[in-house]
Amino acid sequence: VAYREGLGKATPSPITPEMERVKRNQEQISSVLYKEHMAKGTPTPLTPEMERAKRNQENISSVLYSDSFRKQVQGKAAYVLDTPEMRRVRETQKHISTVKYHEDFEKSKGSFTPVVTDPITERVKKNMQDFSDISYRGIQRRVVEMERKRVDQDQENLTG
């Protein structure tokens, strides 16, 4: 009775359907009630032989599990599911790549690709330019005409 002196006054609350549901759940969860409904059995002593057999079963189980996993996965490529979402992402990536390619092309259009120049390349380039100038200006024709006149004059001087 002495322990009740420290208690305060409280108002009892009525039992609601929610409280009854929680109480039933608590009873079902309780391990005490679970064990009460179990049938009585005879405990067997855990002998060293039983412990060894149990360890062997666990080892065999893990070996079989890892072996089957290894056989299924090892040496095979990982498959990517071909879902509509993956197809959409692939198409989007293709479009982005095409857009970037064309953007880079438009930026570099009109510019030239730098080439390493060496003396041989410079000489060939100059010769090509000279040949182009000669044929454009007609210098070659004049040279040929002057050469022909000189040959004609040489022949006249010899015969003359």
PDB file of N, CA and C in Angstrom, residues 4 7-8 11 17 35 49 51 64-66 69-70 77 81-82 96-97 103 106 119 124 129 132 136 151 155 160:
ATOM      1  N   ARG A   4       1.588   2.960  -3.401  1.00  0.00           N
ATOM      2  CA  ARG A   4       0.519   3.685  -4.076  1.00  0.00           C
ATOM      3  C   ARG A   4       0.492   5.154  -3.674  1.00  0.00           C
ATOM      4  N   LEU A   7       1.884   7.514  -6.414  1.00  0.00           N
ATOM      5  CA  LEU A   7       1.178   7.574  -7.693  1.00  0.00           C
ATOM      6  C   LEU A   7       0.248   8.763  -7.733  1.00  0.00           C
ATOM      7  N   GLY A   8       0.127   9.341  -8.925  1.00  0.00           N
ATOM      8  CA  GLY A   8      -0.800  10.445  -9.092  1.00  0.00           C
ATOM      9  C   GLY A   8      -2.177   9.936  -9.440  1.00  0.00           C
ATOM     10  N   THR A  11      -7.261   9.352 -15.012  1.00  0.00           N
ATOM     11  CA  THR A  11      -8.602   9.025 -15.473  1.00  0.00           C
ATOM     12  C   THR A  11      -8.496   7.790 -16.353  1.00  0.00           C
ATOM     13  N   PRO A  17     -11.525   0.172 -30.193  1.00  0.00           N
ATOM     14  CA  PRO A  17     -11.209  -0.929 -31.125  1.00  0.00           C
ATOM     15  C   PRO A  17      -9.715  -0.923 -31.528  1.00  0.00           C
ATOM     16  N   LYS A  35       5.389 -19.960 -27.435  1.00  0.00           N
ATOM     17  CA  LYS A  35       5.954 -21.169 -26.867  1.00  0.00           C
ATOM     18  C   LYS A  35       4.921 -21.987 -26.113  1.00  0.00           C
ATOM     19  N   GLU A  49      29.453 -35.266 -33.103  1.00  0.00           N
ATOM     20  CA  GLU A  49      29.144 -35.808 -34.435  1.00  0.00           C
ATOM     21  C   GLU A  49      28.060 -34.978 -35.109  1.00  0.00           C
ATOM     22  N   GLU A  51      27.385 -31.811 -34.488  1.00  0.00           N
ATOM     23  CA  GLU A  51      27.977 -30.521 -34.811  1.00  0.00           C
ATOM     24  C   GLU A  51      28.789 -30.601 -36.109  1.00  0.00           C
ATOM     25  N   LEU A  64      27.955 -25.409 -53.056  1.00  0.00           N
ATOM     26  CA  LEU A  64      27.032 -25.616 -54.166  1.00  0.00           C
ATOM     27  C   LEU A  64      26.463 -24.299 -54.659  1.00  0.00           C
ATOM     28  N   TYR A  65      26.136 -23.426 -53.710  1.00  0.00           N
ATOM     29  CA  TYR A  65      25.595 -22.122 -54.094  1.00  0.00           C
ATOM     30  C   TYR A  65      26.610 -21.332 -54.911  1.00  0.00           C
ATOM     31  N   SER A  66      27.855 -21.271 -54.422  1.00  0.00           N
ATOM     32  CA  SER A  66      28.857 -20.488 -55.136  1.00  0.00           C
ATOM     33  C   SER A  66      29.237 -21.150 -56.450  1.00  0.00           C
ATOM     34  N   PHE A  69      26.496 -20.392 -58.948  1.00  0.00           N
ATOM     35  CA  PHE A  69      26.600 -18.987 -59.331  1.00  0.00           C
ATOM     36  C   PHE A  69      27.770 -18.785 -60.290  1.00  0.00           C
ATOM     37  N   ARG A  70      28.911 -19.388 -59.966  1.00  0.00           N
ATOM     38  CA  ARG A  70      30.098 -19.250 -60.802  1.00  0.00           C
ATOM     39  C   ARG A  70      29.843 -19.814 -62.194  1.00  0.00           C
ATOM     40  N   ALA A  77      29.111 -12.424 -70.596  1.00  0.00           N
ATOM     41  CA  ALA A  77      28.948 -10.970 -70.548  1.00  0.00           C
ATOM     42  C   ALA A  77      27.710 -10.625 -69.738  1.00  0.00           C
ATOM     43  N   LEU A  81      19.301  -5.193 -70.034  1.00  0.00           N
ATOM     44  CA  LEU A  81      17.940  -5.392 -70.496  1.00  0.00           C
ATOM     45  C   LEU A  81      17.601  -4.372 -71.566  1.00  0.00           C
ATOM     46  N   ASP A  82      16.913  -4.832 -72.591  1.00  0.00           N
ATOM     47  CA  ASP A  82      16.515  -3.946 -73.677  1.00  0.00           C
ATOM     48  C   ASP A  82      15.090  -3.485 -73.415  1.00  0.00           C
ATOM     49  N   ILE A  96      22.240  13.254 -79.488  1.00  0.00           N
ATOM     50  CA  ILE A  96      23.181  14.191 -78.863  1.00  0.00           C
ATOM     51  C   ILE A  96      24.535  14.093 -79.555  1.00  0.00           C
ATOM     52  N   SER A  97      24.977  12.864 -79.848  1.00  0.00           N
ATOM     53  CA  SER A  97      26.250  12.665 -80.518  1.00  0.00           C
ATOM     54  C   SER A  97      26.230  13.300 -81.898  1.00  0.00           C
ATOM     55  N   GLU A 103      27.907  20.203 -84.730  1.00  0.00           N
ATOM     56  CA  GLU A 103      28.337  21.460 -84.122  1.00  0.00           C
ATOM     57  C   GLU A 103      29.846  21.624 -84.283  1.00  0.00           C
ATOM     58  N   GLU A 106      30.622  22.373 -87.944  1.00  0.00           N
ATOM     59  CA  GLU A 106      30.323  23.756 -88.322  1.00  0.00           C
ATOM     60  C   GLU A 106      31.389  24.704 -87.772  1.00  0.00           C
ATOM     61  N   PRO A 119      61.346  21.061 -95.691  1.00  0.00           N
ATOM     62  CA  PRO A 119      61.925  21.686 -96.895  1.00  0.00           C
ATOM     63  C   PRO A 119      61.461  21.050 -98.201  1.00  0.00           C
ATOM     64  N   VAL A 124      58.325  21.480-103.242  1.00  0.00           N
ATOM     65  CA  VAL A 124      57.281  20.977-104.146  1.00  0.00           C
ATOM     66  C   VAL A 124      56.172  22.004-104.288  1.00  0.00           C
ATOM     67  N   GLN A 129      53.497  26.065-107.650  1.00  0.00           N
ATOM     68  CA  GLN A 129      53.071  27.446-107.842  1.00  0.00           C
ATOM     69  C   GLN A 129      53.724  28.045-109.093  1.00  0.00           C
ATOM     70  N   SER A 132      52.112  26.642-112.147  1.00  0.00           N
ATOM     71  CA  SER A 132      50.795  27.245-112.296  1.00  0.00           C
ATOM     72  C   SER A 132      50.925  28.649-112.874  1.00  0.00           C
ATOM     73  N   TYR A 136      49.594  29.874-116.496  1.00  0.00           N
ATOM     74  CA  TYR A 136      48.564  30.909-116.459  1.00  0.00           C
ATOM     75  C   TYR A 136      48.995  32.138-117.262  1.00  0.00           C
ATOM     76  N   VAL A 151      67.138  28.675-132.407  1.00  0.00           N
ATOM     77  CA  VAL A 151      67.551  27.537-133.234  1.00  0.00           C
ATOM     78  C   VAL A 151      67.545  27.958-134.705  1.00  0.00           C
ATOM     79  N   GLN A 155      70.776  28.165-137.312  1.00  0.00           N
ATOM     80  CA  GLN A 155      70.801  27.461-138.595  1.00  0.00           C
ATOM     81  C   GLN A 155      71.108  28.454-139.723  1.00  0.00           C
ATOM     82  N   GLY A 160      74.505  30.560-143.810  1.00  0.00           N
ATOM     83  CA  GLY A 160      74.641  31.845-144.366  1.00  0.00           C
ATOM     84  C   GLY A 160      75.871  32.432-144.703  1.00  0.00           C
TER      85      GLY A 160
END
